[in-house]
Every structure is written in structure tokens, then in C-alpha cells.
GROMACS .gro file of C-alpha atoms in nm:
model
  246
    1UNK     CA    1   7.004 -15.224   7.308
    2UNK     CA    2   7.248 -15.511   7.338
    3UNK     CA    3   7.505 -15.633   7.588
    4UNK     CA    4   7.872 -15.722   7.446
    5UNK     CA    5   8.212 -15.715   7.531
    6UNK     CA    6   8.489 -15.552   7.519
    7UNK     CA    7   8.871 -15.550   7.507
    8UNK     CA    8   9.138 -15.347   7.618
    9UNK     CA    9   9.497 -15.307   7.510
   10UNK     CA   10   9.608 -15.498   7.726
   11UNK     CA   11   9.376 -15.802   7.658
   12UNK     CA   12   9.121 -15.799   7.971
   13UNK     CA   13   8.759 -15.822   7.813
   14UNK     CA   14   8.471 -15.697   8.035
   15UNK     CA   15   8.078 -15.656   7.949
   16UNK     CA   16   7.930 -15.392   7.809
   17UNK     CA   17   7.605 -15.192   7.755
   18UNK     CA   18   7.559 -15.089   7.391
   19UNK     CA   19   7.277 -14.877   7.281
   20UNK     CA   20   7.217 -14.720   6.911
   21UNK     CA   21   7.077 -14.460   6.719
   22UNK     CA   22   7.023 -14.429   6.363
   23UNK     CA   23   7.171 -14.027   6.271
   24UNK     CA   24   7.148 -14.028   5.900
   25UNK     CA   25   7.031 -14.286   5.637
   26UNK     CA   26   7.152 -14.234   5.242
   27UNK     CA   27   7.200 -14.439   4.942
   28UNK     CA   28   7.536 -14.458   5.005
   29UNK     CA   29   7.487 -14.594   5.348
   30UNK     CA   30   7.346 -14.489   5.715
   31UNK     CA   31   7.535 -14.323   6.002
   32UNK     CA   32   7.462 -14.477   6.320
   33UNK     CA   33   7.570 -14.328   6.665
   34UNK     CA   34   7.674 -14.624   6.929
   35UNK     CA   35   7.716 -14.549   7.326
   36UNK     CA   36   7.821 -14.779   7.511
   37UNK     CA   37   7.846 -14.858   7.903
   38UNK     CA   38   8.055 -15.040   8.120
   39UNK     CA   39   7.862 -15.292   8.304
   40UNK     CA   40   8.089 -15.500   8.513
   41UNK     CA   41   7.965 -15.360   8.853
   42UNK     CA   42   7.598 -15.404   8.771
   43UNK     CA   43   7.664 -15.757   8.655
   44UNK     CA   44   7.852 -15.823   8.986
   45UNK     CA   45   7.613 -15.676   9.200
   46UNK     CA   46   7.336 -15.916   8.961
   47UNK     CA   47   7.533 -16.214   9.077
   48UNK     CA   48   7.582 -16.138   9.388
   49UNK     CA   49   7.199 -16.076   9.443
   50UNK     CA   50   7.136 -16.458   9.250
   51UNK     CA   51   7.373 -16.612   9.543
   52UNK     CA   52   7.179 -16.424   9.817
   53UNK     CA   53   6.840 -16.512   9.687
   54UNK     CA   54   6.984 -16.906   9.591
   55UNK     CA   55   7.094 -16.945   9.948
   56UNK     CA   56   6.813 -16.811  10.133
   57UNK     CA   57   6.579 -17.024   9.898
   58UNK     CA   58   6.768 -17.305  10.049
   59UNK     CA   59   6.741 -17.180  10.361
   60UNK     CA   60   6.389 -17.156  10.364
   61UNK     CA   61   6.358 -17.538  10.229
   62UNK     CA   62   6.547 -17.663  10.518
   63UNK     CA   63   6.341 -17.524  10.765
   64UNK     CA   64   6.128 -17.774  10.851
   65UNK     CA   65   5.831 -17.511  10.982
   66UNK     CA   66   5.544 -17.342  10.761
   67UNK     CA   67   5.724 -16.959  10.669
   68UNK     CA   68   5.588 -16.721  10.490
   69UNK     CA   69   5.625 -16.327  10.419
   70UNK     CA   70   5.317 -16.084  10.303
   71UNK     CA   71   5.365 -15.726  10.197
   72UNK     CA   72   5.234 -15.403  10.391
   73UNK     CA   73   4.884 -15.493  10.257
   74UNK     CA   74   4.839 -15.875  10.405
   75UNK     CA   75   4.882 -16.056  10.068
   76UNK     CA   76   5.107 -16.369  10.057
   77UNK     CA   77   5.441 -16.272   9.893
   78UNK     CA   78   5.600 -16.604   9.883
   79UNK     CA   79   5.664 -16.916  10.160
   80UNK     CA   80   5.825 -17.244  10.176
   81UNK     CA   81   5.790 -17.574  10.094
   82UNK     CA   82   5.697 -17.672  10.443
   83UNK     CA   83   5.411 -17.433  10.385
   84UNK     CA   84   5.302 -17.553  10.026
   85UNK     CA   85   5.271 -17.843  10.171
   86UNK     CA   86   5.006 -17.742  10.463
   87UNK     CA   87   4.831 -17.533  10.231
   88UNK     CA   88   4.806 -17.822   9.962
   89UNK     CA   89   4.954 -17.612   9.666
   90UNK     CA   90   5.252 -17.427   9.548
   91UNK     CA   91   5.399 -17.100   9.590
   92UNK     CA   92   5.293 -16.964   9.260
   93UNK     CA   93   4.911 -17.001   9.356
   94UNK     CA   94   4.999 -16.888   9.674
   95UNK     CA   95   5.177 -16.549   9.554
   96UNK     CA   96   4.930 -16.256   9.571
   97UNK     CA   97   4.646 -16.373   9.777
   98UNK     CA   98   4.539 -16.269  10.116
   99UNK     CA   99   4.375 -16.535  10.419
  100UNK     CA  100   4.043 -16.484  10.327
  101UNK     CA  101   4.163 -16.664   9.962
  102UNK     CA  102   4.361 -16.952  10.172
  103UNK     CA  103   4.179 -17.027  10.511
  104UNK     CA  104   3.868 -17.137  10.604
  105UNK     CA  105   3.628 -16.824  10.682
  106UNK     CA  106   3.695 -16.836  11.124
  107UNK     CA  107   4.065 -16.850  11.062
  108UNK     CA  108   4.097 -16.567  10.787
  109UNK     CA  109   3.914 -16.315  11.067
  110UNK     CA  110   4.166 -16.444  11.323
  111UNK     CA  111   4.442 -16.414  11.150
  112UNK     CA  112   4.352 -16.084  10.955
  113UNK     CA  113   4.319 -15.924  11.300
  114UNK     CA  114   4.669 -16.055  11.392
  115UNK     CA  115   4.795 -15.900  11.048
  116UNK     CA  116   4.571 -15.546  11.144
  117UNK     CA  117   4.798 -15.538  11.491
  118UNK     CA  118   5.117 -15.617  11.368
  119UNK     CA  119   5.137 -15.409  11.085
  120UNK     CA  120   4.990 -15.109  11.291
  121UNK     CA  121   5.223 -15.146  11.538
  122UNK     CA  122   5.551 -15.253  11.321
  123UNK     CA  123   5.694 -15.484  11.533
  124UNK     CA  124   5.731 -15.865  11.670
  125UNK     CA  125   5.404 -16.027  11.746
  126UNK     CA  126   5.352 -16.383  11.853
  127UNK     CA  127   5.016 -16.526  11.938
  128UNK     CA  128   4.871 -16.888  11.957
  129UNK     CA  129   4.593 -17.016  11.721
  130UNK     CA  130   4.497 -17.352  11.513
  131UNK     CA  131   4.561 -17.413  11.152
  132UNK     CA  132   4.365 -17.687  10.944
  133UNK     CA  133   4.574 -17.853  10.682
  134UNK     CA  134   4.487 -17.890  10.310
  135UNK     CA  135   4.425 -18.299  10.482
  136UNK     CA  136   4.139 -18.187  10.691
  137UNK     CA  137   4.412 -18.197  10.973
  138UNK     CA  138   4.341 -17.927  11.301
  139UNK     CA  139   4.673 -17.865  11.464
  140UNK     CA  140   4.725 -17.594  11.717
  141UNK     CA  141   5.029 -17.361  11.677
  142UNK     CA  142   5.225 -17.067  11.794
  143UNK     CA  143   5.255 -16.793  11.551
  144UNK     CA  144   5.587 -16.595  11.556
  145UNK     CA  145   5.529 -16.267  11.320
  146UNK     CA  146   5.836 -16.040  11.248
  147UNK     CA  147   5.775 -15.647  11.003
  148UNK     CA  148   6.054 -15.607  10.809
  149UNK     CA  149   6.143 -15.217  10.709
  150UNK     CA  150   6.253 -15.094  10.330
  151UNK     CA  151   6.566 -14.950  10.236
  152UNK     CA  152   6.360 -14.588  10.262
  153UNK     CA  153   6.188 -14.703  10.609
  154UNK     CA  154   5.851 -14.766  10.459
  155UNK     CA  155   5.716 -15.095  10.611
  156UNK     CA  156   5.778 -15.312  10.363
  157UNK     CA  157   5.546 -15.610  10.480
  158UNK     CA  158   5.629 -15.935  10.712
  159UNK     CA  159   5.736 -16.243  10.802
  160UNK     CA  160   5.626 -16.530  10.974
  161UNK     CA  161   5.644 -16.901  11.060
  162UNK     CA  162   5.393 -17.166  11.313
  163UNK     CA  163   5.521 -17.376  11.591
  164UNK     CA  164   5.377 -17.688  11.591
  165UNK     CA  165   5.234 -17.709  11.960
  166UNK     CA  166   4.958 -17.955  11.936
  167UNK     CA  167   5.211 -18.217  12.104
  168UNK     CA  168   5.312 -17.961  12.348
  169UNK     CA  169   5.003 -17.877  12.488
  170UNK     CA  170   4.881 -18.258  12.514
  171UNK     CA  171   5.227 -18.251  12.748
  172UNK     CA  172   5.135 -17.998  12.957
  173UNK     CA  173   4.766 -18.185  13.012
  174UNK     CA  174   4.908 -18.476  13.099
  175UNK     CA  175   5.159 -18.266  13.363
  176UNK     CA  176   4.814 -18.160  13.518
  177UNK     CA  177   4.637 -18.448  13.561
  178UNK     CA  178   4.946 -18.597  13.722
  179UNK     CA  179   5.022 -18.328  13.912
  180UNK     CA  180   4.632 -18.303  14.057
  181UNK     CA  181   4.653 -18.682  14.101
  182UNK     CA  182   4.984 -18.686  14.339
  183UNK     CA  183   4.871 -18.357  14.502
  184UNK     CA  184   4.552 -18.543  14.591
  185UNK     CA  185   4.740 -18.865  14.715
  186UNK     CA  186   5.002 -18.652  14.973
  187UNK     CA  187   4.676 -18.456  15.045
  188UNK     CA  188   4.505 -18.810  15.174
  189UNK     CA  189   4.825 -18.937  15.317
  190UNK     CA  190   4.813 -18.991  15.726
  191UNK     CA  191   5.146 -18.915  15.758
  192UNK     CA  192   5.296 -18.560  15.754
  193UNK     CA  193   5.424 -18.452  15.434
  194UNK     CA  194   5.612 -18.109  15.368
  195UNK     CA  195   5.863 -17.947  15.148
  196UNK     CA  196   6.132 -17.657  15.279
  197UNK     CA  197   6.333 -17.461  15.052
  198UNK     CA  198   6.716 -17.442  15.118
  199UNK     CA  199   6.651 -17.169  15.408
  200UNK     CA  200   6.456 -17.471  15.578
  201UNK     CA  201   6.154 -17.255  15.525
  202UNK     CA  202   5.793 -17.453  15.479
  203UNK     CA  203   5.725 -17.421  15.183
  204UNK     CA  204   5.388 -17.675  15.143
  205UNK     CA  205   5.253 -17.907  15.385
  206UNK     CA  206   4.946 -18.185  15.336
  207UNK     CA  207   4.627 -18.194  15.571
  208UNK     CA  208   4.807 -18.412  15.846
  209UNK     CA  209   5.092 -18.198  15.830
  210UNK     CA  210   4.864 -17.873  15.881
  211UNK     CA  211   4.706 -18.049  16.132
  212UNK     CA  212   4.990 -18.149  16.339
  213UNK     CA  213   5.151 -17.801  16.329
  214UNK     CA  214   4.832 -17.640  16.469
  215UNK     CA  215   4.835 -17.873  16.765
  216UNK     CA  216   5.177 -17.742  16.826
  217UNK     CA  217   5.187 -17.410  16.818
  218UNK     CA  218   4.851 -17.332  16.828
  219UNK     CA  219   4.798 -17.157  16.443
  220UNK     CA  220   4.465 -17.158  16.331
  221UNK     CA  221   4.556 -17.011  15.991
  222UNK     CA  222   4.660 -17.245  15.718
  223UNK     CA  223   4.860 -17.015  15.585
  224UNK     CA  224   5.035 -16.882  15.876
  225UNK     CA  225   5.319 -17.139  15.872
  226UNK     CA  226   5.460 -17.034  15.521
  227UNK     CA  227   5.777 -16.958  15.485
  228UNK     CA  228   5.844 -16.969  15.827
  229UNK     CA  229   6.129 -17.151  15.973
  230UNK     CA  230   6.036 -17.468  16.210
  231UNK     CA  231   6.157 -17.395  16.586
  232UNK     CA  232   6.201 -17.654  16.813
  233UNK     CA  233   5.932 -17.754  17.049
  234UNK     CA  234   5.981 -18.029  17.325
  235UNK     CA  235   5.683 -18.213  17.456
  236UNK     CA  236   5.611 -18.493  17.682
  237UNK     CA  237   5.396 -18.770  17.599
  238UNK     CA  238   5.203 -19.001  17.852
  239UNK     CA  239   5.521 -19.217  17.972
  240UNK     CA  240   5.684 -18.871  18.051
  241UNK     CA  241   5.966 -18.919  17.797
  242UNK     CA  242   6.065 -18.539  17.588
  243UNK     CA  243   6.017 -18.557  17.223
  244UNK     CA  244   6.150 -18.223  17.013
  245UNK     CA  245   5.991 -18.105  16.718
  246UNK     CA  246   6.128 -17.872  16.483
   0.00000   0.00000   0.00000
């Protein structure tokens, strides 16, 4: 078995399949039977193939996030570099193993579990977890995990990447705390504080604001002002002079 080429008449070459067989062997020489097969469309669909697989390859280096695929059993098909590198080694150690060979004993449960879920279900499943670098580095991240179908709708395996969200999360702390901290301040302010929507309805009010509203119209709930709209009010203080409210 050997791949040539051929030409036609008219001087076009194209590749060929060429496979042998030995008929008859004499002294005078041996007859040997040659087929041969045209294999122009294999070749192109070859190519074509190399330029998908090239691109995504690069496609999968640029991202700067840890991806990865598994097949319909959990084990690591293949990644990229952004993974290698949180893992500590490359894809050809990688290749074949499952989380219990890569993670540290908590993490392989966890994220077997996740695997178990998604592949029994066949879908999208994203969850949030922590990952611990081949540097001894904890990081928490959001796991986005996608099954992917074959060509006879078998599930074929997954694929997945991590969200860095360590940074995130720290974010949202520190939108907490300051958000406790001013809530206390307008809580302790003397003056009335509230906030309406564009209806003009109350919305949130502090303590003094609570306060004043009951002496005006005589609501012992906190809650009973909500969403209500202010109406006006007219009330005399000591000099006898009308002040409106509302």
C-alpha cells in the first residue's frame, strides 16, 4: 500500500491510493495485480480537518482561562496552556487521567460529583468552587461546564473552563461592609433621611424619618409607609404659623 500520483491526458496530476497483490510468481517473472484509488477528496477533507484543529489549537492558547474537555467517562481529554500552567505540567501528562489523578483528595470528590450531574443530565452546568494551583495558590472560581453530543448522538464527553472570581468576591465584601457602614450612619443621623422612587413612593426611610412620620399620621407600623405616596399635612406650631408636610 502506497500513495502516488497520477496523470491524465490532459496533464492534471492528482493523488492516488495504490494497493498490490502478487497473482503469479515464475522464473520468467511475477504477475502482480495493482488497484488503485482516487484520493483527492479524502486528502481535502485531511486538510481541511488540519486547518480546523490548527485554528482551534490557537484558539484555545489565546484564551487566557484554564479549558479543558473530558470524555463521557470523566478522564481529561486535552486542555490549554492556561491550564498546563495551573496544573504545573503539560497536556500530554494530563491526557487520560481523571481528578482523583490531578487534584488534591477534597477537590477530586467535589468536582467528580459536578462531573456525575452533568453528564447524567447532558447539559450546561455552572457551579462555584476553589482550585489550588500547582504554586500552592487557593483561588476561588466559577466553573462553566458544557456536554458536547457525537455525530450518532452518543454523549461524547465535555467541556469546561474556571472564572477567576477570587477578586470578585473580595469586591462584593468590600460593597458590604460599605454598604452596612453608610446604612448605619443615615440610620444614626438626626435628620430625616428617605428615598422615593420616580412615582414619589417611599421607598426607605432612617429612624428619625420613621419617627417623624408616625407623629404625623399616627402609623405605628414601620412598615406601613412603604410604597405609599406622601400626602400633604398642614400643622401649626406654637407661634400659630401653618407648616405643610408632604
Amino acid at each position: 500500500l502506497f500513495e502516488t500520483t497520477f496523470r491524465t491526458r490532459t496533464g492534471e496530476t492528482f493523488p492516488v491510493e495504490v494497493r498490490s497483490r502478487l497473482l503469479e510468481e515464475s522464473p520468467h517473472g511475477a504477475q502482480v495485480l495493482l488497484f488503485a484509488r482516487d484520493v483527492s477528496f479524502r486528502q481535502a477533507r485531511e486538510a481541511t480537518l488540519a486547518r480546523h484543529m490548527a485554528l482551534l489549537e490557537a484558539i484555545l492558547t489565546a484564551i487566557p482561562l484554564p479549558v479543558f474537555f473530558k470524555d463521557d467517562q470523566g478522564r481529561y481529554q486535552g486542555c490549554n496552556r492556561a491550564f498546563e500552567d495551573l496544573v504545573g505540567y503539560g497536556q500530554e501528562k494530563i491526557r487520560g487521567k481523571t481528578v482523583e489523578d490531578v487534584w488534591p483528595p477534597a477537590l477530586a470528590r467535589e468536582y467528580r460529583a459536578q462531573d456525575e450531574m452533568l453528564l447524567h443530565s447532558g447539559h450546561v452546568r455552572t457551579f462555584e468552587s476553589r482550585v489550588l494551583s500547582a504554586s500552592g495558590i487557593s483561588r476561588s472560581v466559577l466553573f462553566l461546564k458544557s456536554a458536547y453530543l457525537l455525530p450518532d448522538g452518543r454523549l461524547g464527553g465535555f467541556v469546561g473552563d474556571m472564572l477567576y472570581i477570587t477578586d470578585r468576591q473580595q469586591m462584593e465584601q468590600d460593597l458590604r461592609e460599605k454598604e452596612a457602614r453608610m446604612a448605619a450612619l443615615l440610620e444614626s443621623a438626626n435628620s430625616s433621611i428617605l428615598a422615593v422612587d420616580r412615582e414619589l413612593r417611599f421607598l426607605e426611610g432612617n429612624s428619625a424619618f420613621r419617627m417623624r412620620y408616625r407623629q404625623l399620621y399616627g402609623w405605628r407600623s414601620t412598615g406601613a409607609w412603604k410604597f405609599c405616596r406622601p400626602r400633604p399635612l398642614r400643622t401649626s406650631d406654637a407661634s400659630g404659623k401653618s407648616t405643610s408636610f408632604g
